[in-house]
Tab-separated table of C-alpha atoms in Angstrom:
chain	number	residue	atom	x	y	z
A	72	ASP	CA	52.366	-0.769	-40.607
A	73	ALA	CA	56.605	-0.564	-40.987
A	74	GLY	CA	58.261	-2.541	-43.510
A	75	VAL	CA	61.480	-4.528	-43.355
A	76	THR	CA	64.032	-2.184	-41.973
A	77	GLN	CA	67.806	-3.085	-41.732
A	78	SER	CA	70.677	-1.654	-40.527
A	79	PRO	CA	73.480	0.230	-40.650
A	80	THR	CA	72.459	1.411	-43.729
A	81	HIS	CA	76.162	1.841	-45.154
A	82	LEU	CA	79.534	-0.091	-43.596
A	83	ILE	CA	83.020	0.339	-44.629
A	84	LYS	CA	85.239	-2.438	-42.864
A	85	THR	CA	88.870	-3.457	-43.438
A	86	ARG	CA	90.027	-7.225	-44.918
A	87	GLY	CA	90.038	-9.794	-42.153
A	88	GLN	CA	87.372	-8.053	-40.033
A	89	GLN	CA	83.792	-9.029	-38.527
A	90	VAL	CA	80.830	-7.397	-39.057
A	91	THR	CA	76.857	-8.122	-37.927
A	92	LEU	CA	74.423	-6.839	-40.071
A	93	ARG	CA	70.879	-6.854	-38.505
A	94	CYS	CA	67.065	-6.812	-40.015
A	95	SER	CA	63.870	-6.315	-38.492
A	96	PRO	CA	61.085	-8.217	-40.230
A	97	LYS	CA	57.581	-6.783	-42.094
A	98	SER	CA	54.844	-6.878	-38.805
A	99	GLY	CA	53.479	-9.959	-38.861
A	100	HIS	CA	56.122	-12.223	-41.073
A	101	ASP	CA	58.311	-14.889	-39.162
A	102	THR	CA	60.673	-15.737	-41.766
A	103	VAL	CA	63.506	-14.029	-42.769
A	104	SER	CA	65.998	-14.681	-46.071
A	105	TRP	CA	69.220	-12.886	-46.670
A	106	TYR	CA	70.878	-12.173	-50.106
A	107	GLN	CA	73.954	-10.762	-51.265
A	108	GLN	CA	73.848	-8.483	-54.155
A	109	ALA	CA	77.045	-7.904	-55.984
A	110	LEU	CA	76.992	-4.522	-58.341
A	111	GLY	CA	75.027	-5.171	-61.297
A	112	GLN	CA	74.062	-8.608	-60.422
A	113	GLY	CA	70.538	-9.995	-58.890
A	114	PRO	CA	70.390	-11.284	-55.717
A	115	GLN	CA	71.696	-14.583	-54.050
A	116	PHE	CA	70.657	-16.217	-51.410
A	117	ILE	CA	72.290	-16.903	-48.260
A	118	PHE	CA	70.077	-18.357	-46.063
A	119	GLN	CA	66.654	-18.342	-44.299
A	120	TYR	CA	65.804	-18.219	-41.029
A	121	TYR	CA	62.478	-19.449	-39.526
A	122	GLU	CA	61.494	-20.475	-35.977
A	123	GLU	CA	65.265	-19.494	-34.918
A	124	GLU	CA	66.142	-21.987	-37.151
A	125	GLU	CA	68.645	-22.078	-40.337
A	126	ARG	CA	66.365	-23.992	-42.801
A	127	GLN	CA	67.901	-23.560	-45.741
A	128	ARG	CA	71.025	-22.254	-46.990
A	129	GLY	CA	73.128	-21.250	-50.104
A	130	ASN	CA	76.481	-21.614	-51.802
A	131	PHE	CA	78.082	-19.370	-49.171
A	132	PRO	CA	81.441	-20.601	-46.920
A	133	ASP	CA	80.331	-20.727	-43.018
A	134	ARG	CA	82.581	-17.503	-42.767
A	135	PHE	CA	78.877	-16.253	-43.339
A	136	SER	CA	76.491	-17.178	-40.341
A	137	GLY	CA	73.220	-15.609	-38.988
A	138	HIS	CA	70.809	-16.052	-36.339
A	139	GLN	CA	66.888	-15.241	-35.823
A	140	PHE	CA	65.749	-13.977	-32.338
A	141	PRO	CA	62.792	-15.241	-30.485
A	142	ASN	CA	60.900	-11.618	-32.275
A	143	TYR	CA	61.648	-12.444	-35.476
A	144	SER	CA	64.770	-10.171	-35.809
A	145	SER	CA	67.580	-11.227	-37.380
A	146	GLU	CA	71.658	-10.840	-37.913
A	147	LEU	CA	73.917	-11.742	-40.766
A	148	ASN	CA	77.462	-12.429	-39.293
A	149	VAL	CA	80.376	-12.349	-41.886
A	150	ASN	CA	83.896	-13.025	-40.218
A	151	ALA	CA	87.504	-12.795	-42.300
A	152	LEU	CA	86.055	-10.071	-44.583
A	153	LEU	CA	87.311	-10.668	-48.327
A	154	LEU	CA	87.449	-7.719	-50.851
A	155	GLY	CA	84.814	-9.974	-52.673
A	156	ASP	CA	82.285	-9.760	-49.432
A	157	SER	CA	81.541	-5.885	-50.878
A	158	ALA	CA	78.151	-5.780	-52.081
A	159	LEU	CA	74.539	-4.882	-50.753
A	160	TYR	CA	73.140	-7.044	-47.981
A	161	LEU	CA	69.483	-7.198	-48.607
A	162	CYS	CA	67.182	-8.614	-45.824
A	163	ALA	CA	63.614	-10.050	-47.260
A	164	SER	CA	60.605	-11.188	-44.683
A	165	SER	CA	57.869	-13.228	-45.228
A	166	GLY	CA	54.489	-14.660	-43.549
A	167	ASP	CA	51.994	-16.505	-45.596
A	168	SER	CA	53.526	-19.730	-46.279
A	169	ARG	CA	50.497	-20.026	-48.713
A	170	LEU	CA	51.139	-17.019	-50.830
A	171	ARG	CA	55.012	-17.116	-50.517
A	172	LYS	CA	55.824	-13.489	-51.431
A	173	GLN	CA	59.422	-12.312	-49.973
A	174	TYR	CA	59.378	-8.330	-48.790
A	175	PHE	CA	62.523	-6.867	-49.136
A	176	GLY	CA	64.557	-3.644	-46.827
A	177	PRO	CA	66.272	-1.096	-48.185
A	178	GLY	CA	69.869	-3.145	-47.769
A	179	THR	CA	72.926	-2.846	-46.164
A	180	ARG	CA	75.548	-1.559	-48.735
A	181	LEU	CA	79.272	-2.926	-47.148
A	182	THR	CA	82.509	-1.686	-48.779
A	183	VAL	CA	85.331	-3.884	-47.702
A	184	THR	CA	88.993	-2.237	-47.901
B	191	GLY	CA	75.903	-18.400	-58.280
B	192	GLN	CA	72.797	-19.911	-60.087
B	193	GLN	CA	70.904	-17.133	-62.033
B	194	LEU	CA	67.783	-16.866	-64.391
B	195	ASN	CA	68.370	-15.498	-67.926
B	196	GLN	CA	66.399	-12.248	-68.446
B	197	SER	CA	65.656	-10.357	-71.695
B	198	PRO	CA	66.354	-7.977	-72.792
B	199	GLN	CA	69.418	-6.957	-70.754
B	200	SER	CA	68.505	-3.655	-71.395
B	201	MET	CA	66.159	-1.064	-73.351
B	202	PHE	CA	65.388	2.490	-73.899
B	203	ILE	CA	62.291	3.052	-75.107
B	204	GLN	CA	59.775	6.309	-75.318
B	205	GLU	CA	57.210	7.359	-73.116
B	206	GLY	CA	54.107	5.727	-73.374
B	207	GLU	CA	54.875	2.923	-75.254
B	208	ASP	CA	54.540	-0.885	-74.021
B	209	VAL	CA	57.348	-2.811	-72.787
B	210	SER	CA	57.841	-6.713	-72.904
B	211	MET	CA	60.746	-8.221	-70.905
B	212	ASN	CA	60.873	-12.057	-69.973
B	213	CYS	CA	62.695	-14.562	-67.410
B	214	THR	CA	63.667	-18.375	-68.425
B	215	SER	CA	65.108	-20.893	-66.592
B	216	SER	CA	66.057	-24.440	-67.026
B	217	SER	CA	64.080	-25.616	-64.338
B	218	ILE	CA	60.436	-25.896	-63.311
B	219	PHE	CA	59.144	-23.548	-60.576
B	220	ASN	CA	55.725	-23.247	-58.666
B	221	THR	CA	56.308	-19.427	-57.746
B	222	TRP	CA	57.489	-16.865	-59.848
B	223	LEU	CA	58.013	-12.912	-58.532
B	224	TRP	CA	58.623	-9.730	-60.109
B	225	TYR	CA	60.389	-7.104	-58.650
B	226	LYS	CA	61.380	-3.191	-59.704
B	227	GLN	CA	64.701	-1.798	-58.236
B	228	ASP	CA	65.675	1.397	-57.888
B	229	PRO	CA	69.748	2.374	-57.699
B	230	GLY	CA	71.071	1.887	-53.885
B	231	GLU	CA	67.764	0.570	-52.750
B	232	GLY	CA	66.048	-2.528	-52.239
B	233	PRO	CA	63.534	-4.686	-54.857
B	234	VAL	CA	59.573	-3.734	-54.414
B	235	LEU	CA	57.679	-6.391	-54.762
B	236	LEU	CA	55.089	-5.899	-57.501
B	237	ILE	CA	53.203	-9.321	-59.178
B	238	ALA	CA	53.370	-12.577	-57.627
B	239	LEU	CA	52.328	-15.811	-59.531
B	240	TYR	CA	51.485	-19.206	-58.797
B	241	LYS	CA	49.878	-21.103	-61.251
B	242	ALA	CA	51.188	-21.969	-64.846
B	243	GLY	CA	49.054	-20.356	-67.513
B	244	GLU	CA	48.080	-17.501	-65.023
B	245	LEU	CA	47.785	-14.135	-65.969
B	246	THR	CA	48.175	-11.000	-63.487
B	247	SER	CA	47.688	-7.409	-63.460
B	248	ASN	CA	49.247	-4.367	-61.119
B	249	GLY	CA	47.595	-1.207	-62.741
B	250	ARG	CA	50.192	-0.874	-65.851
B	251	LEU	CA	51.865	-3.907	-65.415
B	252	THR	CA	50.725	-7.456	-66.161
B	253	ALA	CA	52.665	-10.896	-65.584
B	254	GLN	CA	52.124	-14.341	-66.636
B	255	PHE	CA	53.582	-17.567	-65.461
B	256	GLY	CA	54.513	-19.696	-68.495
B	257	ILE	CA	52.847	-22.930	-69.633
B	258	THR	CA	55.909	-25.075	-69.049
B	259	ARG	CA	56.925	-23.747	-66.172
B	260	LYS	CA	60.259	-22.360	-67.030
B	261	ASP	CA	59.247	-19.207	-67.982
B	262	SER	CA	57.312	-16.043	-67.178
B	263	PHE	CA	56.659	-12.570	-69.130
B	264	LEU	CA	56.456	-9.018	-67.592
B	265	ASN	CA	54.391	-6.165	-69.539
B	266	ILE	CA	53.995	-2.822	-68.797
B	267	SER	CA	51.628	-0.430	-70.474
B	268	ALA	CA	52.033	3.163	-71.525
B	269	SER	CA	55.475	3.319	-69.794
B	270	ILE	CA	56.070	6.456	-67.838
B	271	PRO	CA	59.447	8.238	-66.377
B	272	SER	CA	59.227	6.712	-62.767
B	273	ASP	CA	59.105	3.331	-64.537
B	274	VAL	CA	63.140	3.639	-65.226
B	275	GLY	CA	64.973	0.802	-62.906
B	276	ILE	CA	65.871	-2.285	-63.180
B	277	TYR	CA	63.323	-5.033	-63.142
B	278	PHE	CA	64.297	-8.524	-61.938
B	279	CYS	CA	62.428	-12.132	-62.055
B	280	ALA	CA	62.858	-14.362	-59.047
B	281	GLY	CA	61.437	-18.519	-59.214
B	282	LEU	CA	60.564	-20.632	-56.399
B	283	ALA	CA	61.195	-24.399	-57.038
B	284	SER	CA	58.819	-27.484	-54.979
B	285	GLY	CA	59.980	-28.082	-52.117
B	286	THR	CA	63.037	-25.266	-51.385
B	287	TYR	CA	62.665	-21.953	-49.997
B	288	LYS	CA	65.330	-20.352	-52.024
B	289	TYR	CA	64.478	-17.788	-54.509
B	290	ILE	CA	66.804	-17.795	-57.552
B	291	PHE	CA	66.802	-14.438	-58.743
B	292	GLY	CA	66.824	-13.482	-62.812
B	293	THR	CA	69.935	-11.443	-64.448
B	294	GLY	CA	67.393	-8.073	-64.794
B	295	THR	CA	66.414	-5.977	-67.657
B	296	ARG	CA	66.877	-2.360	-67.054
B	297	LEU	CA	64.718	0.035	-68.398
B	298	LYS	CA	65.272	3.625	-69.626
B	299	VAL	CA	62.465	5.774	-70.372
B	300	LEU	CA	62.966	8.741	-73.090
B	301	ALA	CA	60.601	11.440	-72.347
């Protein structure tokens, strides 16, 4: 049973560029949440996707956008990259809404230079 | 962004010792999750808690949902070197889908 997968593993971009990160949820899960984790900090909620819609959004600018596909996989897009966007981007998937458990992928390390 | 307060921030312990850490919030939560994260990897779910006062174990790990619903506790018994890592709590309030994470407790075990 495959867990949550993310791609790419690492990415280096230049300020002002755009980036797309990808996530495939754990088998049987239909909900995907994205988090940003700066060095030495806990993960910060960016947004959650369910039924191909953004269900809730955290305190992030609209440079951060996402998408969920019919197979439940998801993309995170960040436009006009800033140096401060350098972080580990984590995807978490969940399935049973009663249990409310979230399972994380390995993350994508984004470095903006 | 908003983060929950975890203490201690870091700790060195001897192998075989028991470890206690806690997480506090100014808000009431209806779910607490505890994770362990190794460097450069994603957090791994350890324990989930759903009711005030609930005590749940996973091997040598035991976590409790505080009765005020504003805190949670994690205990590790008989620590071993592979317990090294950063432990995060995460709380979820009623009517929201947004987990709020703690600042983390970094555990270092001396063999």
